[in-house]
PDB file of C-alpha atoms in Angstrom:
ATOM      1  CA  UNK A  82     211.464  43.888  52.384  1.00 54.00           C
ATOM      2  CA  UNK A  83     209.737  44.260  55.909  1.00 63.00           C
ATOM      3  CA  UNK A  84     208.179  41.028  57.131  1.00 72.00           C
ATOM      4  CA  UNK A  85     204.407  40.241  56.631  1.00 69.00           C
ATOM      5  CA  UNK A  86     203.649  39.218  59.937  1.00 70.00           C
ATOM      6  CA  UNK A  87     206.030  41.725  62.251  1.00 68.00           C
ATOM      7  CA  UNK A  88     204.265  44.492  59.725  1.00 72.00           C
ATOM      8  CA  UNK A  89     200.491  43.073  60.726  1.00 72.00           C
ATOM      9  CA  UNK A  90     201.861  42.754  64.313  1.00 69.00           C
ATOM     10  CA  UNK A  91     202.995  46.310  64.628  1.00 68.00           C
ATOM     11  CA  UNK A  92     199.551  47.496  63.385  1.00 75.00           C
ATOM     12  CA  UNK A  93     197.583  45.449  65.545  1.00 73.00           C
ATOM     13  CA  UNK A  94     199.410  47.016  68.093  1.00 71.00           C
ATOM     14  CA  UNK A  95     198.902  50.203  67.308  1.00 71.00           C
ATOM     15  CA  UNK A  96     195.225  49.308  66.743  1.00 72.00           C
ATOM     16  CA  UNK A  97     195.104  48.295  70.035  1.00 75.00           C
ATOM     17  CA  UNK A  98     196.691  51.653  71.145  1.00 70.00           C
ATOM     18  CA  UNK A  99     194.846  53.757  69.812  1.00 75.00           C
ATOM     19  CA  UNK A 100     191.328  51.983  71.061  1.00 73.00           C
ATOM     20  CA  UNK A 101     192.871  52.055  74.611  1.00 73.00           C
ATOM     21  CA  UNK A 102     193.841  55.618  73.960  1.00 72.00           C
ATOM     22  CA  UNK A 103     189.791  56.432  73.030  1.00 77.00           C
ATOM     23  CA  UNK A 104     189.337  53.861  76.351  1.00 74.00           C
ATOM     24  CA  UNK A 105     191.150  56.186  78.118  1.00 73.00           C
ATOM     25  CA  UNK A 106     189.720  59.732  76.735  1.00 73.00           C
ATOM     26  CA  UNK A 107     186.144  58.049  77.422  1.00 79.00           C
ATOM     27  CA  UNK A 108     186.959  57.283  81.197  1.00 75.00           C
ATOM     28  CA  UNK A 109     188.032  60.192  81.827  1.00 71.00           C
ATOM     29  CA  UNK A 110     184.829  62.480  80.252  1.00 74.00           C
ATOM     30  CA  UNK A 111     182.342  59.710  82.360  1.00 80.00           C
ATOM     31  CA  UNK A 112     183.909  60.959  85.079  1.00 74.00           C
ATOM     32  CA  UNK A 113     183.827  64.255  85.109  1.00 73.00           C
ATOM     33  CA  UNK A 114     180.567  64.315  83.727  1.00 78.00           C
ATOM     34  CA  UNK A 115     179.443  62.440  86.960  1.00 81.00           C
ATOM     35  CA  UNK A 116     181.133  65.246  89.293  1.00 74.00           C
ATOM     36  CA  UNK A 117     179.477  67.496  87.526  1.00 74.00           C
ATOM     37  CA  UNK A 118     176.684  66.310  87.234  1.00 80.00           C
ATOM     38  CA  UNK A 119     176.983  65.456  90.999  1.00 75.00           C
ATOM     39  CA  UNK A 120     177.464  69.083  91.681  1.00 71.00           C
ATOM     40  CA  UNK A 121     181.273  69.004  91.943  1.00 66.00           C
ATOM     41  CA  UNK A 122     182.905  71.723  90.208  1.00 63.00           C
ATOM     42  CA  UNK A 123     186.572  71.543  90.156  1.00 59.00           C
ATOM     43  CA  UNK A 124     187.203  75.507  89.877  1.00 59.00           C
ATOM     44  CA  UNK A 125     185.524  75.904  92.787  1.00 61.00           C
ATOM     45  CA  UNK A 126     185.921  76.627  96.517  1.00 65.00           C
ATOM     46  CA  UNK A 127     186.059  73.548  98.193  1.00 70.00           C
ATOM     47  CA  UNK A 128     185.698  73.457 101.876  1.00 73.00           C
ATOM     48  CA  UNK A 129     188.732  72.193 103.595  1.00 74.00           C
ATOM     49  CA  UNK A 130     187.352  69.277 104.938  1.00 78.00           C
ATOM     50  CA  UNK A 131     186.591  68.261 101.283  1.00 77.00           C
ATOM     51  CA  UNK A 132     190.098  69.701  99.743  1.00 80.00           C
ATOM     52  CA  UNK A 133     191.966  67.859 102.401  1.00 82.00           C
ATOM     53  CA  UNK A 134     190.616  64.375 101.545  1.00 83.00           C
ATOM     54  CA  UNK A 135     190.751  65.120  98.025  1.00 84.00           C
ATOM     55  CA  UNK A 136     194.117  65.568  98.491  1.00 88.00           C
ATOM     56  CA  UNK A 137     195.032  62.819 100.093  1.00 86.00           C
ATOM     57  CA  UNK A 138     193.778  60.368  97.654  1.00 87.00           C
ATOM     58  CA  UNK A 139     195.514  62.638  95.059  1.00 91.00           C
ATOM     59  CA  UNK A 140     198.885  62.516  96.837  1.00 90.00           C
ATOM     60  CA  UNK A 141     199.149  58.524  96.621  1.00 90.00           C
ATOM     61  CA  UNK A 142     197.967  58.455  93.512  1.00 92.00           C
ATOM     62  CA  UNK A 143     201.118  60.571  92.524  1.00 93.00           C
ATOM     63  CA  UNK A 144     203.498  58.613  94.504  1.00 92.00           C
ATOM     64  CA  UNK A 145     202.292  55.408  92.188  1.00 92.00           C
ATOM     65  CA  UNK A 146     202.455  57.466  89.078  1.00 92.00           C
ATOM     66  CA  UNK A 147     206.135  58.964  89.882  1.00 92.00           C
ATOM     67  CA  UNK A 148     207.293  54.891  90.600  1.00 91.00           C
ATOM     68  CA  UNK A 149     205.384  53.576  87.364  1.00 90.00           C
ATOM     69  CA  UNK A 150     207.405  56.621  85.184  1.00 89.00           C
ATOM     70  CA  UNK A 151     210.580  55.829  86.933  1.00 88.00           C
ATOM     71  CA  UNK A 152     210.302  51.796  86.046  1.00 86.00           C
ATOM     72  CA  UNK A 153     209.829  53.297  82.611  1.00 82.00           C
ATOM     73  CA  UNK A 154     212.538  55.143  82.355  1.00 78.00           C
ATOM     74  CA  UNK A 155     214.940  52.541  83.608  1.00 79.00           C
ATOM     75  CA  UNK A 156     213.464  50.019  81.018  1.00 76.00           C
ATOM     76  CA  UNK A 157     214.124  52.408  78.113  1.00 72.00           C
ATOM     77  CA  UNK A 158     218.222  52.203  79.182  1.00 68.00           C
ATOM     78  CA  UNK A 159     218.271  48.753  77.736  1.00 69.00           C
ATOM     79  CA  UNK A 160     217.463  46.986  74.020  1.00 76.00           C
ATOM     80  CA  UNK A 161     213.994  46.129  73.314  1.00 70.00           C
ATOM     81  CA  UNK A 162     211.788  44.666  70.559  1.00 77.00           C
ATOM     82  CA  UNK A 163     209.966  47.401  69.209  1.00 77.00           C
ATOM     83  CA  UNK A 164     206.432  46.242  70.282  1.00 77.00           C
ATOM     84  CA  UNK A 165     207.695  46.734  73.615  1.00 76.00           C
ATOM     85  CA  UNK A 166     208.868  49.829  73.523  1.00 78.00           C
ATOM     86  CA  UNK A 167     205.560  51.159  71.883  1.00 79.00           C
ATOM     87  CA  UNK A 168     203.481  49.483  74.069  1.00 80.00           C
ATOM     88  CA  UNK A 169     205.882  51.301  77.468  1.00 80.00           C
ATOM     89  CA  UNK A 170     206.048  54.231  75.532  1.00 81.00           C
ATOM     90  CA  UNK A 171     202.313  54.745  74.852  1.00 84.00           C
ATOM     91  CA  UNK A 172     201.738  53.399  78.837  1.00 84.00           C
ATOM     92  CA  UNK A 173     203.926  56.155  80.092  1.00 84.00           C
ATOM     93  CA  UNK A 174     202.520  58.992  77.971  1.00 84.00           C
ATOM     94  CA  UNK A 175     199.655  57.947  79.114  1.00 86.00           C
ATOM     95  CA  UNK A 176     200.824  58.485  82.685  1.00 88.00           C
ATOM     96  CA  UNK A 177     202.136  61.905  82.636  1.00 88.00           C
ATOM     97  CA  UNK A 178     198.833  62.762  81.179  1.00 87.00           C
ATOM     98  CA  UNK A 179     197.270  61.807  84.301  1.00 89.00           C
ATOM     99  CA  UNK A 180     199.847  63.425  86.374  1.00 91.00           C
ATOM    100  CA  UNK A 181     199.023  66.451  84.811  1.00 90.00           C
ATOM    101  CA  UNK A 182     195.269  65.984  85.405  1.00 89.00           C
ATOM    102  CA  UNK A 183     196.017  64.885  88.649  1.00 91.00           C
ATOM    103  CA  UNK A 184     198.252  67.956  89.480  1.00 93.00           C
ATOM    104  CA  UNK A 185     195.732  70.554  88.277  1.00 91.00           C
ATOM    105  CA  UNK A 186     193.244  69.087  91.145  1.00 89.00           C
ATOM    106  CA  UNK A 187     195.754  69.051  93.644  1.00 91.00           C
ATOM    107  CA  UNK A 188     196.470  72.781  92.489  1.00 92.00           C
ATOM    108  CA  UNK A 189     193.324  73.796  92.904  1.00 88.00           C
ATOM    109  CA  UNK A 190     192.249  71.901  95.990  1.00 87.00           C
ATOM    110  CA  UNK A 191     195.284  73.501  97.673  1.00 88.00           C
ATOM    111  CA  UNK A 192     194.085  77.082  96.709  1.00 87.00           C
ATOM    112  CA  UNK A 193     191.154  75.983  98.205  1.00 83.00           C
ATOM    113  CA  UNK A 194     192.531  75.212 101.700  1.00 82.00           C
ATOM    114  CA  UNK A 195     195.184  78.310 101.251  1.00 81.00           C
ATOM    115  CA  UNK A 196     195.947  79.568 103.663  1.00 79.00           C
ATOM    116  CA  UNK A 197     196.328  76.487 105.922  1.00 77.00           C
ATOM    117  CA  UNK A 198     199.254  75.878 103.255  1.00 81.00           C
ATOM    118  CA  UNK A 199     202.496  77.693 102.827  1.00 84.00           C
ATOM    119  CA  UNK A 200     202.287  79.420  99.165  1.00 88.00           C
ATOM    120  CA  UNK A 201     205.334  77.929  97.757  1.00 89.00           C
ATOM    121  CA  UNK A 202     203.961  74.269  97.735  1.00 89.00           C
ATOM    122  CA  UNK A 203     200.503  76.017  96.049  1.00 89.00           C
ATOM    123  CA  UNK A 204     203.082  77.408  93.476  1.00 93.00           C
ATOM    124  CA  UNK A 205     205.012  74.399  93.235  1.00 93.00           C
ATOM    125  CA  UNK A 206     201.961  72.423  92.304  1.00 93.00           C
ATOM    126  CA  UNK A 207     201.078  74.760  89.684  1.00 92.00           C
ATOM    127  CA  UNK A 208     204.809  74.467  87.711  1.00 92.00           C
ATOM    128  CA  UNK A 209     204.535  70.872  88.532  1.00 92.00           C
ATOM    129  CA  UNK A 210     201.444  70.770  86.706  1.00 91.00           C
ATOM    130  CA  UNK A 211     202.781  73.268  83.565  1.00 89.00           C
ATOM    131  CA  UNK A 212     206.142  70.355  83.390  1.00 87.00           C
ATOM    132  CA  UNK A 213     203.603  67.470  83.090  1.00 87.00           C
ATOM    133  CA  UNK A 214     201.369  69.425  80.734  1.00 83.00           C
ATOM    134  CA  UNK A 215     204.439  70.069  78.499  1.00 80.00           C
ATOM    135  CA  UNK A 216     205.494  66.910  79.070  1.00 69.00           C
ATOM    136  CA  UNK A 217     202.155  65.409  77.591  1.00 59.00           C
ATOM    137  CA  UNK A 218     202.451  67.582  74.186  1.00 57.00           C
ATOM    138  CA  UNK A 219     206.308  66.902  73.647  1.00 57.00           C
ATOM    139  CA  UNK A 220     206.838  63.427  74.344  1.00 58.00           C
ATOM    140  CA  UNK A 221     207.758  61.331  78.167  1.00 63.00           C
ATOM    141  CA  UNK A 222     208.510  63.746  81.275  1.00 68.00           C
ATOM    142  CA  UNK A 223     212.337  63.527  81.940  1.00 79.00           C
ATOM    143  CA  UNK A 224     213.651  61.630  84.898  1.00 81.00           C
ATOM    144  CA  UNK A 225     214.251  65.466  86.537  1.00 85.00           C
ATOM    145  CA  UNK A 226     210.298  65.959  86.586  1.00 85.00           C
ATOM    146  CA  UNK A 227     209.766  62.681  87.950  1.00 88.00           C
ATOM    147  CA  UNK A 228     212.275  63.320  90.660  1.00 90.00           C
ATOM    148  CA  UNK A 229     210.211  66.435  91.371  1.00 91.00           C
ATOM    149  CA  UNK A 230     206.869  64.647  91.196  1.00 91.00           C
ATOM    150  CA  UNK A 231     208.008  61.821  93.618  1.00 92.00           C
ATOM    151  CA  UNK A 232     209.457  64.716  96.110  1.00 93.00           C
ATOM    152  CA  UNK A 233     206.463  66.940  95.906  1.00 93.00           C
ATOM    153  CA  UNK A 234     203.952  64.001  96.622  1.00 92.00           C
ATOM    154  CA  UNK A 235     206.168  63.116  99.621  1.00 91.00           C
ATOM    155  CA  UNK A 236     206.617  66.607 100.775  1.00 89.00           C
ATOM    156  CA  UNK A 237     202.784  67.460 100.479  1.00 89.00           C
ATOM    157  CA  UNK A 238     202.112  63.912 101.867  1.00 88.00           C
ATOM    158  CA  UNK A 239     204.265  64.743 105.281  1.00 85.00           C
ATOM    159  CA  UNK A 240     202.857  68.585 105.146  1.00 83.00           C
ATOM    160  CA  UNK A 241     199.113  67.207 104.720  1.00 81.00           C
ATOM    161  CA  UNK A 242     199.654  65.107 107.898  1.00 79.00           C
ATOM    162  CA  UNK A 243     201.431  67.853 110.062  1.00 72.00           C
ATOM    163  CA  UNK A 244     198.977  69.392 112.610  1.00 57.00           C
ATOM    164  CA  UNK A 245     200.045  73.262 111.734  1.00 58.00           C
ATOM    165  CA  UNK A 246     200.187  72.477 107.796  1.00 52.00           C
ATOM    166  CA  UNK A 247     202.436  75.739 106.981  1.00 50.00           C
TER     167      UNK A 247
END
């Protein structure tokens, strides 16, 4: 017979998930109500100046995303209590659904300065982008796709500082 207090436990922390998950959806809708509403389209032209910077704030935000998935993936290796693992699980879900966000700007800001960019990293960005977004419906990303997200922000993060960016 399952134990009273793990069972009440367990829900409370999937309570607790699931109003962080609505926490989450919320954020996200505030904010791109505000760029819109600010007159920021995202499948728009940007200006380079604008794309650029974009991009830069995208590209560390990448780098910190790839490290947080990685620490994730090392902790699932080893025995945990199961509250634990729900709680890392949900957390890095959570994370490649940003990614995936976060790549479909950085696609579309790099069309934008295109082409100041070589094509392959504009393509790259956009499989990136379809990984993550698969990753999202079917579970974590695999430590492969985080291997390419961590090389891809450092690549574009080197290429974005380069004078002659192709």
């Amino acid at each position: 017979m399952p134990d009273p207090s793990r069972t009440e436990a367990l829900t409370g922390i999937l309570d607790s998930l699931v109003l962080a998950a609505s926490l989450d959806v919320a954020a996200r809708f505030v904010r791109t109500y505000r760029d819109r509403r600010d007159g920021v389209d995202p499948s728009s032209q940007e200006t380079d100046e604008v794309a650029l910077e974009r991009l830069a704030g995208l590209v560390d935000g990448l780098g910190e995303i790839a490290a947080r998935l990685r620490l994730y993936h090392l902790l699932a290796m080893g025995e945990a209590p199961i509250e634990s693992t729900l709680i890392r699980r949900f957390e890095a879900l959570t994370l490649v659904g940003r990614a995936a966000g976060m790549l479909r700007v950085v696609h579309q800001s790099l069309l934008s300065v295109y082409p100041a960019v070589d094509e392959a990293v504009v393509e790259r960005a956009r499989r990136l982008q379809t990984q993550f977004d698969s990753g999202n419906e079917h579970g974590l990303a695999n430590v492969e796709d985080v291997d390419r997200l961590e090389e891809f922000a450092r690549s574009l993060s080197l290429q974005l500082a380069s004078p002659n960016r192709s």
